[in-house]
Amino acid sequence: MQDPNTCCTAPTFTQTTGLGTDEETLIEMVCSRNNEELLEIKRVYKEMFKKELDKEVAGDTSGDFAKLLLALVQTKRDEPSNVVDYEKIDEDARCLYEAGVQRKGTDVAVWISIMSQRSVPHLQKVFERYKSYSPYDMKESIRKEVKGDLEKSFLTLVECFENRQLYFANRLNEAMKSKGAKEKVVTRIMVSRCEVDLMKIRSEFKKTHKRTLYQTIAEHTKGDYQKALLSLCGGDD
């Protein structure tokens, strides 16, 4: 049986590539997935559509935004290590600062290289160390240095590096409460995370939004769609 994360996500790439690309969806799907998930999505995408996902992403986006997405889809991120390299942490933090806030203009290539290749635990420590160089934290620096889809992509990456389950909890809350609830966003997240980390997402949702995911689904959806989501949710907290 295929991973629901892959079954739900791989076909969505065909809907987000081509004329009228949905950049918000593309950002979520690429920037919130780890190496293992992206490799599986790429495999299934090729199996289903006889196309390389890397080429699809590169051909349908442009500029630094395209370079970042392509770097992420190429899955060159280091795996976590038991060895903490404090010298490398300091070097990366300094490079992020010198490539952005310290200079006029942003050396985006440096940011892309570090954020697409370093392991998540390493980057968590890098962002802490970054505060000793910069008057702004990493997310504040991103908002000051870049705009548009590139800004959204970097912010999504940092949010997922810090707490991926909280990122999904916030996406669900925003999607359900937005005017004209974004059913595709809710469905994609619920289906793709139900066998991965939905229990942790439920916990983060309750902690952050002061009500349960189950209650929020019940309030903002209806009919068979509501029943399906509540079944995926698995219960109230």
PDB file of C-alpha atoms in Angstrom:
ATOM      1  CA  MET A   1       0.000   0.000   0.000  1.00  0.00           C
ATOM      2  CA  GLN A   2       1.339   3.443  -0.883  1.00  0.00           C
ATOM      3  CA  ASP A   3       2.085   6.007   1.792  1.00  0.00           C
ATOM      4  CA  PRO A   4      -0.937   8.357   2.009  1.00  0.00           C
ATOM      5  CA  ASN A   5       1.529  11.228   2.147  1.00  0.00           C
ATOM      6  CA  THR A   6       2.690  10.266  -1.336  1.00  0.00           C
ATOM      7  CA  CYS A   7      -0.701   9.295  -2.757  1.00  0.00           C
ATOM      8  CA  CYS A   8      -2.122  12.649  -1.755  1.00  0.00           C
ATOM      9  CA  THR A   9       0.856  14.789  -2.699  1.00  0.00           C
ATOM     10  CA  ALA A  10       2.274  13.429  -5.953  1.00  0.00           C
ATOM     11  CA  PRO A  11      -0.893  14.001  -8.045  1.00  0.00           C
ATOM     12  CA  THR A  12      -1.191  17.493  -6.616  1.00  0.00           C
ATOM     13  CA  PHE A  13       2.037  18.471  -8.363  1.00  0.00           C
ATOM     14  CA  THR A  14       0.280  18.081 -11.712  1.00  0.00           C
ATOM     15  CA  GLN A  15      -2.317  20.586 -10.545  1.00  0.00           C
ATOM     16  CA  THR A  16       0.306  23.080  -9.386  1.00  0.00           C
ATOM     17  CA  THR A  17       2.530  22.961 -12.473  1.00  0.00           C
ATOM     18  CA  GLY A  18       1.671  24.579 -15.769  1.00  0.00           C
ATOM     19  CA  LEU A  19      -0.347  27.690 -16.465  1.00  0.00           C
ATOM     20  CA  GLY A  20      -1.780  29.209 -13.301  1.00  0.00           C
ATOM     21  CA  THR A  21       0.610  27.518 -10.887  1.00  0.00           C
ATOM     22  CA  ASP A  22      -0.583  27.470  -7.279  1.00  0.00           C
ATOM     23  CA  GLU A  23       2.628  28.665  -5.641  1.00  0.00           C
ATOM     24  CA  GLU A  24       1.220  28.473  -2.110  1.00  0.00           C
ATOM     25  CA  THR A  25       0.508  24.757  -2.500  1.00  0.00           C
ATOM     26  CA  LEU A  26       3.863  24.139  -4.167  1.00  0.00           C
ATOM     27  CA  ILE A  27       5.665  25.874  -1.292  1.00  0.00           C
ATOM     28  CA  GLU A  28       3.831  23.816   1.322  1.00  0.00           C
ATOM     29  CA  MET A  29       4.456  20.507  -0.421  1.00  0.00           C
ATOM     30  CA  VAL A  30       8.159  21.039  -1.100  1.00  0.00           C
ATOM     31  CA  CYS A  31       9.251  23.065   1.930  1.00  0.00           C
ATOM     32  CA  SER A  32       7.472  20.985   4.585  1.00  0.00           C
ATOM     33  CA  ARG A  33       8.704  17.541   3.482  1.00  0.00           C
ATOM     34  CA  ASN A  34      11.845  15.732   4.607  1.00  0.00           C
ATOM     35  CA  ASN A  35      14.272  13.822   2.369  1.00  0.00           C
ATOM     36  CA  GLU A  36      12.480  10.498   2.697  1.00  0.00           C
ATOM     37  CA  GLU A  37       9.084  11.986   1.879  1.00  0.00           C
ATOM     38  CA  LEU A  38      10.403  13.959  -1.103  1.00  0.00           C
ATOM     39  CA  LEU A  39      12.220  10.939  -2.531  1.00  0.00           C
ATOM     40  CA  GLU A  40       9.046   8.870  -2.333  1.00  0.00           C
ATOM     41  CA  ILE A  41       6.974  11.646  -3.893  1.00  0.00           C
ATOM     42  CA  LYS A  42       9.503  11.903  -6.744  1.00  0.00           C
ATOM     43  CA  ARG A  43       9.415   8.143  -7.277  1.00  0.00           C
ATOM     44  CA  VAL A  44       5.621   7.954  -7.393  1.00  0.00           C
ATOM     45  CA  TYR A  45       5.385  11.089  -9.541  1.00  0.00           C
ATOM     46  CA  LYS A  46       7.670   9.528 -12.145  1.00  0.00           C
ATOM     47  CA  GLU A  47       5.753   6.250 -11.963  1.00  0.00           C
ATOM     48  CA  MET A  48       2.386   7.962 -12.399  1.00  0.00           C
ATOM     49  CA  PHE A  49       3.224  10.665 -14.942  1.00  0.00           C
ATOM     50  CA  LYS A  50       6.443   9.454 -16.636  1.00  0.00           C
ATOM     51  CA  LYS A  51       8.102  12.778 -15.817  1.00  0.00           C
ATOM     52  CA  GLU A  52      10.915  13.906 -13.534  1.00  0.00           C
ATOM     53  CA  LEU A  53       9.593  16.126 -10.751  1.00  0.00           C
ATOM     54  CA  ASP A  54      12.828  18.147 -10.681  1.00  0.00           C
ATOM     55  CA  LYS A  55      12.338  19.180 -14.311  1.00  0.00           C
ATOM     56  CA  GLU A  56       8.670  19.999 -13.772  1.00  0.00           C
ATOM     57  CA  VAL A  57       9.462  22.304 -10.851  1.00  0.00           C
ATOM     58  CA  ALA A  58      12.393  23.936 -12.668  1.00  0.00           C
ATOM     59  CA  GLY A  59      10.350  24.488 -15.823  1.00  0.00           C
ATOM     60  CA  ASP A  60       7.343  26.037 -14.142  1.00  0.00           C
ATOM     61  CA  THR A  61       8.971  28.477 -11.708  1.00  0.00           C
ATOM     62  CA  SER A  62      11.664  31.098 -12.144  1.00  0.00           C
ATOM     63  CA  GLY A  63      14.449  33.054 -10.475  1.00  0.00           C
ATOM     64  CA  ASP A  64      15.628  32.421  -6.928  1.00  0.00           C
ATOM     65  CA  PHE A  65      12.268  30.852  -6.064  1.00  0.00           C
ATOM     66  CA  ALA A  66      12.896  28.148  -8.676  1.00  0.00           C
ATOM     67  CA  LYS A  67      16.481  27.666  -7.477  1.00  0.00           C
ATOM     68  CA  LEU A  68      15.326  27.122  -3.893  1.00  0.00           C
ATOM     69  CA  LEU A  69      12.576  24.644  -4.806  1.00  0.00           C
ATOM     70  CA  LEU A  70      14.909  22.741  -7.109  1.00  0.00           C
ATOM     71  CA  ALA A  71      17.595  22.547  -4.420  1.00  0.00           C
ATOM     72  CA  LEU A  72      15.032  21.112  -1.987  1.00  0.00           C
ATOM     73  CA  VAL A  73      13.570  18.617  -4.471  1.00  0.00           C
ATOM     74  CA  GLN A  74      17.088  17.343  -5.218  1.00  0.00           C
ATOM     75  CA  THR A  75      17.142  16.047  -1.594  1.00  0.00           C
ATOM     76  CA  LYS A  76      20.751  16.833  -0.729  1.00  0.00           C
ATOM     77  CA  ARG A  77      19.976  17.588   2.907  1.00  0.00           C
ATOM     78  CA  ASP A  78      22.330  16.003   5.448  1.00  0.00           C
ATOM     79  CA  GLU A  79      20.834  13.395   7.733  1.00  0.00           C
ATOM     80  CA  PRO A  80      20.950  14.138  11.497  1.00  0.00           C
ATOM     81  CA  SER A  81      24.196  13.215  13.235  1.00  0.00           C
ATOM     82  CA  ASN A  82      25.000  12.399  16.850  1.00  0.00           C
ATOM     83  CA  VAL A  83      28.049  14.655  16.541  1.00  0.00           C
ATOM     84  CA  VAL A  84      27.406  18.367  17.110  1.00  0.00           C
ATOM     85  CA  ASP A  85      29.812  20.450  15.013  1.00  0.00           C
ATOM     86  CA  TYR A  86      29.884  23.755  16.893  1.00  0.00           C
ATOM     87  CA  GLU A  87      32.457  25.239  14.534  1.00  0.00           C
ATOM     88  CA  LYS A  88      30.208  24.540  11.525  1.00  0.00           C
ATOM     89  CA  ILE A  89      27.176  25.892  13.397  1.00  0.00           C
ATOM     90  CA  ASP A  90      28.999  29.157  14.036  1.00  0.00           C
ATOM     91  CA  GLU A  91      30.280  29.332  10.460  1.00  0.00           C
ATOM     92  CA  ASP A  92      26.804  28.794   8.980  1.00  0.00           C
ATOM     93  CA  ALA A  93      25.218  31.341  11.310  1.00  0.00           C
ATOM     94  CA  ARG A  94      27.838  33.920  10.368  1.00  0.00           C
ATOM     95  CA  CYS A  95      27.431  33.154   6.647  1.00  0.00           C
ATOM     96  CA  LEU A  96      23.653  33.612   6.843  1.00  0.00           C
ATOM     97  CA  TYR A  97      24.168  36.974   8.533  1.00  0.00           C
ATOM     98  CA  GLU A  98      26.904  38.165   6.170  1.00  0.00           C
ATOM     99  CA  ALA A  99      24.863  37.095   3.122  1.00  0.00           C
ATOM    100  CA  GLY A 100      21.818  39.014   4.299  1.00  0.00           C
ATOM    101  CA  VAL A 101      21.377  41.584   7.037  1.00  0.00           C
ATOM    102  CA  GLN A 102      25.014  42.708   7.140  1.00  0.00           C
ATOM    103  CA  ARG A 103      25.248  43.636   3.465  1.00  0.00           C
ATOM    104  CA  LYS A 104      23.309  45.696   0.954  1.00  0.00           C
ATOM    105  CA  GLY A 105      21.295  43.219  -1.063  1.00  0.00           C
ATOM    106  CA  THR A 106      21.009  39.520  -0.274  1.00  0.00           C
ATOM    107  CA  ASP A 107      23.281  36.720  -1.458  1.00  0.00           C
ATOM    108  CA  VAL A 108      20.339  34.339  -1.826  1.00  0.00           C
ATOM    109  CA  ALA A 109      22.552  31.512  -3.117  1.00  0.00           C
ATOM    110  CA  VAL A 110      24.227  31.252   0.303  1.00  0.00           C
ATOM    111  CA  TRP A 111      20.866  31.054   2.077  1.00  0.00           C
ATOM    112  CA  ILE A 112      19.642  28.402  -0.378  1.00  0.00           C
ATOM    113  CA  SER A 113      22.785  26.316   0.007  1.00  0.00           C
ATOM    114  CA  ILE A 114      22.687  26.265   3.810  1.00  0.00           C
ATOM    115  CA  MET A 115      18.931  25.805   4.193  1.00  0.00           C
ATOM    116  CA  SER A 116      18.654  23.060   1.573  1.00  0.00           C
ATOM    117  CA  GLN A 117      21.690  21.007   2.610  1.00  0.00           C
ATOM    118  CA  ARG A 118      22.100  21.122   6.392  1.00  0.00           C
ATOM    119  CA  SER A 119      20.260  18.726   8.700  1.00  0.00           C
ATOM    120  CA  VAL A 120      17.285  20.000  10.676  1.00  0.00           C
ATOM    121  CA  PRO A 121      18.925  19.627  14.145  1.00  0.00           C
ATOM    122  CA  HIS A 122      21.989  21.476  12.828  1.00  0.00           C
ATOM    123  CA  LEU A 123      19.856  24.316  11.449  1.00  0.00           C
ATOM    124  CA  GLN A 124      17.950  24.641  14.710  1.00  0.00           C
ATOM    125  CA  LYS A 125      21.265  25.341  16.432  1.00  0.00           C
ATOM    126  CA  VAL A 126      22.387  27.618  13.589  1.00  0.00           C
ATOM    127  CA  PHE A 127      19.297  29.811  14.021  1.00  0.00           C
ATOM    128  CA  GLU A 128      19.981  30.114  17.746  1.00  0.00           C
ATOM    129  CA  ARG A 129      23.600  31.045  17.080  1.00  0.00           C
ATOM    130  CA  TYR A 130      22.451  33.487  14.374  1.00  0.00           C
ATOM    131  CA  LYS A 131      20.934  35.705  17.081  1.00  0.00           C
ATOM    132  CA  SER A 132      24.421  36.417  18.419  1.00  0.00           C
ATOM    133  CA  TYR A 133      25.371  37.980  15.067  1.00  0.00           C
ATOM    134  CA  SER A 134      22.143  39.632  13.954  1.00  0.00           C
ATOM    135  CA  PRO A 135      19.814  42.085  15.733  1.00  0.00           C
ATOM    136  CA  TYR A 136      16.966  40.091  14.152  1.00  0.00           C
ATOM    137  CA  ASP A 137      16.060  36.422  14.375  1.00  0.00           C
ATOM    138  CA  MET A 138      16.062  34.346  11.194  1.00  0.00           C
ATOM    139  CA  LYS A 139      12.382  34.870  10.374  1.00  0.00           C
ATOM    140  CA  GLU A 140      12.649  38.632  10.896  1.00  0.00           C
ATOM    141  CA  SER A 141      15.732  38.679   8.668  1.00  0.00           C
ATOM    142  CA  ILE A 142      13.891  36.802   5.921  1.00  0.00           C
ATOM    143  CA  ARG A 143      11.034  39.322   6.014  1.00  0.00           C
ATOM    144  CA  LYS A 144      13.507  42.193   5.704  1.00  0.00           C
ATOM    145  CA  GLU A 145      15.659  40.671   2.965  1.00  0.00           C
ATOM    146  CA  VAL A 146      13.361  38.908   0.479  1.00  0.00           C
ATOM    147  CA  LYS A 147       9.762  39.205  -0.721  1.00  0.00           C
ATOM    148  CA  GLY A 148       7.048  37.271  -2.524  1.00  0.00           C
ATOM    149  CA  ASP A 149       7.183  33.505  -3.034  1.00  0.00           C
ATOM    150  CA  LEU A 150      10.836  33.368  -1.991  1.00  0.00           C
ATOM    151  CA  GLU A 151       9.986  34.977   1.352  1.00  0.00           C
ATOM    152  CA  LYS A 152       7.093  32.552   1.888  1.00  0.00           C
ATOM    153  CA  SER A 153       9.333  29.597   1.025  1.00  0.00           C
ATOM    154  CA  PHE A 154      12.127  30.538   3.421  1.00  0.00           C
ATOM    155  CA  LEU A 155       9.611  31.274   6.188  1.00  0.00           C
ATOM    156  CA  THR A 156       7.930  27.894   5.646  1.00  0.00           C
ATOM    157  CA  LEU A 157      11.303  26.168   5.837  1.00  0.00           C
ATOM    158  CA  VAL A 158      12.250  27.884   9.094  1.00  0.00           C
ATOM    159  CA  GLU A 159       8.835  27.212  10.632  1.00  0.00           C
ATOM    160  CA  CYS A 160       9.134  23.524   9.728  1.00  0.00           C
ATOM    161  CA  PHE A 161      12.717  23.331  10.996  1.00  0.00           C
ATOM    162  CA  GLU A 162      11.540  24.770  14.304  1.00  0.00           C
ATOM    163  CA  ASN A 163       8.316  22.743  14.678  1.00  0.00           C
ATOM    164  CA  ARG A 164       6.823  20.987  11.674  1.00  0.00           C
ATOM    165  CA  GLN A 165       3.695  19.830  13.515  1.00  0.00           C
ATOM    166  CA  LEU A 166       2.953  23.390  14.628  1.00  0.00           C
ATOM    167  CA  TYR A 167       3.307  24.542  11.018  1.00  0.00           C
ATOM    168  CA  PHE A 168       0.665  22.039   9.886  1.00  0.00           C
ATOM    169  CA  ALA A 169      -1.599  22.924  12.823  1.00  0.00           C
ATOM    170  CA  ASN A 170      -1.470  26.592  11.838  1.00  0.00           C
ATOM    171  CA  ARG A 171      -2.097  25.759   8.171  1.00  0.00           C
ATOM    172  CA  LEU A 172      -5.176  23.736   9.107  1.00  0.00           C
ATOM    173  CA  ASN A 173      -6.536  26.468  11.354  1.00  0.00           C
ATOM    174  CA  GLU A 174      -5.965  29.165   8.736  1.00  0.00           C
ATOM    175  CA  ALA A 175      -7.478  27.067   5.934  1.00  0.00           C
ATOM    176  CA  MET A 176     -10.637  26.173   7.854  1.00  0.00           C
ATOM    177  CA  LYS A 177     -11.265  29.676   9.156  1.00  0.00           C
ATOM    178  CA  SER A 178     -10.509  31.539   5.932  1.00  0.00           C
ATOM    179  CA  LYS A 179     -13.327  32.984   3.861  1.00  0.00           C
ATOM    180  CA  GLY A 180     -14.346  30.152   1.576  1.00  0.00           C
ATOM    181  CA  ALA A 181     -12.605  27.375   3.511  1.00  0.00           C
ATOM    182  CA  LYS A 182      -9.678  25.949   1.563  1.00  0.00           C
ATOM    183  CA  GLU A 183     -10.926  22.361   1.367  1.00  0.00           C
ATOM    184  CA  LYS A 184      -8.007  21.161  -0.756  1.00  0.00           C
ATOM    185  CA  VAL A 185      -5.485  22.385   1.823  1.00  0.00           C
ATOM    186  CA  VAL A 186      -7.349  20.746   4.707  1.00  0.00           C
ATOM    187  CA  THR A 187      -7.860  17.486   2.818  1.00  0.00           C
ATOM    188  CA  ARG A 188      -4.237  17.300   1.671  1.00  0.00           C
ATOM    189  CA  ILE A 189      -2.833  17.847   5.151  1.00  0.00           C
ATOM    190  CA  MET A 190      -5.281  15.523   6.921  1.00  0.00           C
ATOM    191  CA  VAL A 191      -4.769  12.678   4.434  1.00  0.00           C
ATOM    192  CA  SER A 192      -1.000  13.060   4.086  1.00  0.00           C
ATOM    193  CA  ARG A 193      -0.299  13.353   7.835  1.00  0.00           C
ATOM    194  CA  CYS A 194      -2.895  10.922   9.259  1.00  0.00           C
ATOM    195  CA  GLU A 195      -0.407   8.045   9.488  1.00  0.00           C
ATOM    196  CA  VAL A 196       2.668  10.205  10.035  1.00  0.00           C
ATOM    197  CA  ASP A 197       2.288  12.756  12.830  1.00  0.00           C
ATOM    198  CA  LEU A 198      -1.386  13.750  13.126  1.00  0.00           C
ATOM    199  CA  MET A 199      -1.481  13.045  16.871  1.00  0.00           C
ATOM    200  CA  LYS A 200       1.326  15.572  17.386  1.00  0.00           C
ATOM    201  CA  ILE A 201      -0.418  18.032  15.065  1.00  0.00           C
ATOM    202  CA  ARG A 202      -3.582  17.648  17.157  1.00  0.00           C
ATOM    203  CA  SER A 203      -1.575  18.377  20.298  1.00  0.00           C
ATOM    204  CA  GLU A 204       0.048  21.490  18.794  1.00  0.00           C
ATOM    205  CA  PHE A 205      -3.336  22.640  17.479  1.00  0.00           C
ATOM    206  CA  LYS A 206      -4.941  22.505  20.913  1.00  0.00           C
ATOM    207  CA  LYS A 207      -1.960  24.133  22.610  1.00  0.00           C
ATOM    208  CA  THR A 208      -1.797  27.017  20.126  1.00  0.00           C
ATOM    209  CA  HIS A 209      -5.431  27.639  19.219  1.00  0.00           C
ATOM    210  CA  LYS A 210      -7.041  26.818  22.605  1.00  0.00           C
ATOM    211  CA  ARG A 211      -9.496  24.355  21.090  1.00  0.00           C
ATOM    212  CA  THR A 212      -9.175  20.935  19.544  1.00  0.00           C
ATOM    213  CA  LEU A 213      -8.734  20.128  15.881  1.00  0.00           C
ATOM    214  CA  TYR A 214     -11.814  17.884  16.118  1.00  0.00           C
ATOM    215  CA  GLN A 215     -13.960  20.763  17.417  1.00  0.00           C
ATOM    216  CA  THR A 216     -12.674  23.106  14.713  1.00  0.00           C
ATOM    217  CA  ILE A 217     -13.452  20.608  11.962  1.00  0.00           C
ATOM    218  CA  ALA A 218     -16.948  20.074  13.391  1.00  0.00           C
ATOM    219  CA  GLU A 219     -17.580  23.830  13.455  1.00  0.00           C
ATOM    220  CA  HIS A 220     -16.221  24.773  10.032  1.00  0.00           C
ATOM    221  CA  THR A 221     -17.220  21.825   7.827  1.00  0.00           C
ATOM    222  CA  LYS A 222     -20.386  19.836   7.167  1.00  0.00           C
ATOM    223  CA  GLY A 223     -21.900  16.764   5.537  1.00  0.00           C
ATOM    224  CA  ASP A 224     -19.908  13.798   4.246  1.00  0.00           C
ATOM    225  CA  TYR A 225     -16.800  15.963   4.002  1.00  0.00           C
ATOM    226  CA  GLN A 226     -17.032  16.678   7.731  1.00  0.00           C
ATOM    227  CA  LYS A 227     -17.552  12.984   8.533  1.00  0.00           C
ATOM    228  CA  ALA A 228     -14.495  12.023   6.499  1.00  0.00           C
ATOM    229  CA  LEU A 229     -12.296  14.636   8.192  1.00  0.00           C
ATOM    230  CA  LEU A 230     -13.494  13.699  11.678  1.00  0.00           C
ATOM    231  CA  SER A 231     -12.766  10.062  10.903  1.00  0.00           C
ATOM    232  CA  LEU A 232      -9.242  10.965   9.806  1.00  0.00           C
ATOM    233  CA  CYS A 233      -8.806  13.134  12.886  1.00  0.00           C
ATOM    234  CA  GLY A 234      -9.493  10.084  15.014  1.00  0.00           C
ATOM    235  CA  GLY A 235     -11.092  11.680  18.059  1.00  0.00           C
ATOM    236  CA  ASP A 236     -11.378  14.715  20.274  1.00  0.00           C
ATOM    237  CA  ASP A 237      -8.626  15.725  22.695  1.00  0.00           C
TER     238      ASP A 237
END
